[in-house]
mmCIF file of C-alpha atoms in Angstrom:
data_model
loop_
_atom_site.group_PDB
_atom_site.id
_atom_site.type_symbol
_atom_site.label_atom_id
_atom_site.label_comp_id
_atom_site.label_asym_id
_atom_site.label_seq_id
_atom_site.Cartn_x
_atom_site.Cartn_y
_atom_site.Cartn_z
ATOM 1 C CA UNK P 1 4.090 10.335 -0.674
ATOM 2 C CA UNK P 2 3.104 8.336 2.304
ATOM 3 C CA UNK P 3 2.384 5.274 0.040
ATOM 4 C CA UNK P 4 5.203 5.549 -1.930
ATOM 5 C CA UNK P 5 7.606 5.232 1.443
ATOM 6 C CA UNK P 6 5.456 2.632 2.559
ATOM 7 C CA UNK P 7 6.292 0.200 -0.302
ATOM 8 C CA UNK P 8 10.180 1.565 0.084
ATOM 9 C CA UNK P 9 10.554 0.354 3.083
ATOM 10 C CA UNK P 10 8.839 -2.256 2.344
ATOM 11 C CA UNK P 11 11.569 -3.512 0.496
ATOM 12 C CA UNK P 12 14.165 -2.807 2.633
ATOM 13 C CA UNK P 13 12.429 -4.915 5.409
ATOM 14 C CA UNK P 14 12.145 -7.568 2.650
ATOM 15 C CA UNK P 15 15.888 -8.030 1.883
ATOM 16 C CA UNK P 16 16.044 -5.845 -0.960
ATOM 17 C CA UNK P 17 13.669 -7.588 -2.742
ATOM 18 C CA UNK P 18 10.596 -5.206 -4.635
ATOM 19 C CA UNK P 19 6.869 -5.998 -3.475
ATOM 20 C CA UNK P 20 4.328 -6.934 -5.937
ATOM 21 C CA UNK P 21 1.884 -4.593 -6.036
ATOM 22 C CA UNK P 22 -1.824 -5.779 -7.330
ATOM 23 C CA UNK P 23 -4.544 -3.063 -7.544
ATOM 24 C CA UNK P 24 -8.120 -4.052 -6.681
ATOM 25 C CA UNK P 25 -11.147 -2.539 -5.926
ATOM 26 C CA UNK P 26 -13.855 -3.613 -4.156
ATOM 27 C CA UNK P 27 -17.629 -2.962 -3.452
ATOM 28 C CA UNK P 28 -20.165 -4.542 -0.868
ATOM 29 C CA UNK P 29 -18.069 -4.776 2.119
ATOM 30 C CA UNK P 30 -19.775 -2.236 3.627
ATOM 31 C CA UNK P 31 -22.911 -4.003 3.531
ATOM 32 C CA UNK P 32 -21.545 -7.323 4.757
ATOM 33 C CA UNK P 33 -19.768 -6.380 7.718
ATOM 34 C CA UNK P 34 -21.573 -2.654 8.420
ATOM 35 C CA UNK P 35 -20.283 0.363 10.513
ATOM 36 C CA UNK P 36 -21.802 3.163 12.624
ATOM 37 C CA UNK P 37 -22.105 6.658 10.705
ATOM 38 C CA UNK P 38 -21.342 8.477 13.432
ATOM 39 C CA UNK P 39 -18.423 6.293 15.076
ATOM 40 C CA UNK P 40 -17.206 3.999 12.291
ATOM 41 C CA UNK P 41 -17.554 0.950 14.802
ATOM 42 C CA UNK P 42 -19.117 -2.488 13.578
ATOM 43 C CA UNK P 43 -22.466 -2.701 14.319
ATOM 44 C CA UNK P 44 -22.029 -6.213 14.559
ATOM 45 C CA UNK P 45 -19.257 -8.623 15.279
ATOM 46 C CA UNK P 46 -21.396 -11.323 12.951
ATOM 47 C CA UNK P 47 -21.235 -10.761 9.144
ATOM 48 C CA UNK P 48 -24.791 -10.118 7.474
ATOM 49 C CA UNK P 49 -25.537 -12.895 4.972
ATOM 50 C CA UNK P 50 -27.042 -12.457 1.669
ATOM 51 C CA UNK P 51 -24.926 -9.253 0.243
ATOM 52 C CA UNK P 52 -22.535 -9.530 -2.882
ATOM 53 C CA UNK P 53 -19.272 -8.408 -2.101
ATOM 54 C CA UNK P 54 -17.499 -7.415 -5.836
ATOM 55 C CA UNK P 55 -14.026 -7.391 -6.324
ATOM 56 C CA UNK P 56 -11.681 -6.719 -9.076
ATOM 57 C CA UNK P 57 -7.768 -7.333 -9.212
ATOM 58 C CA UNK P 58 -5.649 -5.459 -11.792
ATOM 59 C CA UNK P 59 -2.645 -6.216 -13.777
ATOM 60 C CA UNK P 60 0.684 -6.019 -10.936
ATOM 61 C CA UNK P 61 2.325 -2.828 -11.215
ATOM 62 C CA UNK P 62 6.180 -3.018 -12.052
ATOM 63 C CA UNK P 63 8.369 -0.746 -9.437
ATOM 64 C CA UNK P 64 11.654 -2.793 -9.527
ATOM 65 C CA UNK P 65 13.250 -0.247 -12.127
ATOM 66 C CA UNK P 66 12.190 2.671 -9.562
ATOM 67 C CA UNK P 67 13.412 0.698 -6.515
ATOM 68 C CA UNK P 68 16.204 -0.070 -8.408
ATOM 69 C CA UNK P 69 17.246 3.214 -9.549
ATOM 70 C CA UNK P 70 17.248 4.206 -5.819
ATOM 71 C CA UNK P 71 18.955 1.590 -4.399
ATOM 72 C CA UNK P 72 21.413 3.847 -2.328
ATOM 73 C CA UNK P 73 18.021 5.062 -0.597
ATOM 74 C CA UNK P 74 16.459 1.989 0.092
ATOM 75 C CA UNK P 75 19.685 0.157 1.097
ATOM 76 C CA UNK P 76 20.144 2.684 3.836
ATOM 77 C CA UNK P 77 17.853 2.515 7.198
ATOM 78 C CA UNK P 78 19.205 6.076 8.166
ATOM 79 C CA UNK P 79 18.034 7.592 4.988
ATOM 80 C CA UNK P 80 14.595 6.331 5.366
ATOM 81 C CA UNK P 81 14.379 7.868 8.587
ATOM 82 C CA UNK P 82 15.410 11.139 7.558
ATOM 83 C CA UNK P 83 13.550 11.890 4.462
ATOM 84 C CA UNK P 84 16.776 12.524 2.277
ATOM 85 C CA UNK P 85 15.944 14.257 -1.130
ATOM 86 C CA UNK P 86 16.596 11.140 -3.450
ATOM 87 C CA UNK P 87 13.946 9.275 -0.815
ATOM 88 C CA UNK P 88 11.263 11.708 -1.514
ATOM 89 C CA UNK P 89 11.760 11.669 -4.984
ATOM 90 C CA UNK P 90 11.258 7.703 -5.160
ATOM 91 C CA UNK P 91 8.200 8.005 -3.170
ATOM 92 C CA UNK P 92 6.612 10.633 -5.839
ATOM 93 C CA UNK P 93 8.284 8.574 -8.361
ATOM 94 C CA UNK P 94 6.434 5.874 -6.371
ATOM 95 C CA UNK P 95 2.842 7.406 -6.090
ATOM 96 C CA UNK P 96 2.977 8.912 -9.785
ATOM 97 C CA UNK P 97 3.406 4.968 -11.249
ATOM 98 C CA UNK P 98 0.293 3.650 -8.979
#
């Protein structure tokens, strides 16, 4: 649910206008730019050379017709704040599409 009020308010900050959301995934990072186990703090400020980094983009996902269909939510800044029942159903709405 978090997510999905994320990317609503996103588009209220945004003048009304939807976000385009592109999936990816990626693998390698971690071996590029590598954290402590125990503390999840860089071991290093410098990135370690020589390690692929793989990364994949999706297809964008389409969330006009949700943000759309909601409009009286996402128009209104005091809704947002106060979790109103047609909010929360946007943001499942929201999560179920991604």
């Amino acid at each position: 649910r978090g997510m999905g009020k994320i990317i609503a308010w996103s588009t209220f900050c945004n003048g009304g206008r939807a976000p385009k959301l592109v999936p990816i995934f990626h693998e390698g990072a971690e071996n590029v730019m590598p954290q402590s186990s125990d503390t999840n703090e860089l071991r290093s400020r410098i990135p370690s050379f020589g390690h692929g980094v793989y990364v994949i983009a999706g297809e964008p996902i389409e969330l006009r017709d949700l943000l759309h269909a909601h409009r009286a939510c996402v128009a209104s800044r005091e809704a947002l704040l106060t979790d109103e029942p047609v909010c929360v159903a946007l943001y499942d709405a929201i999560c179920d599409r991604v």
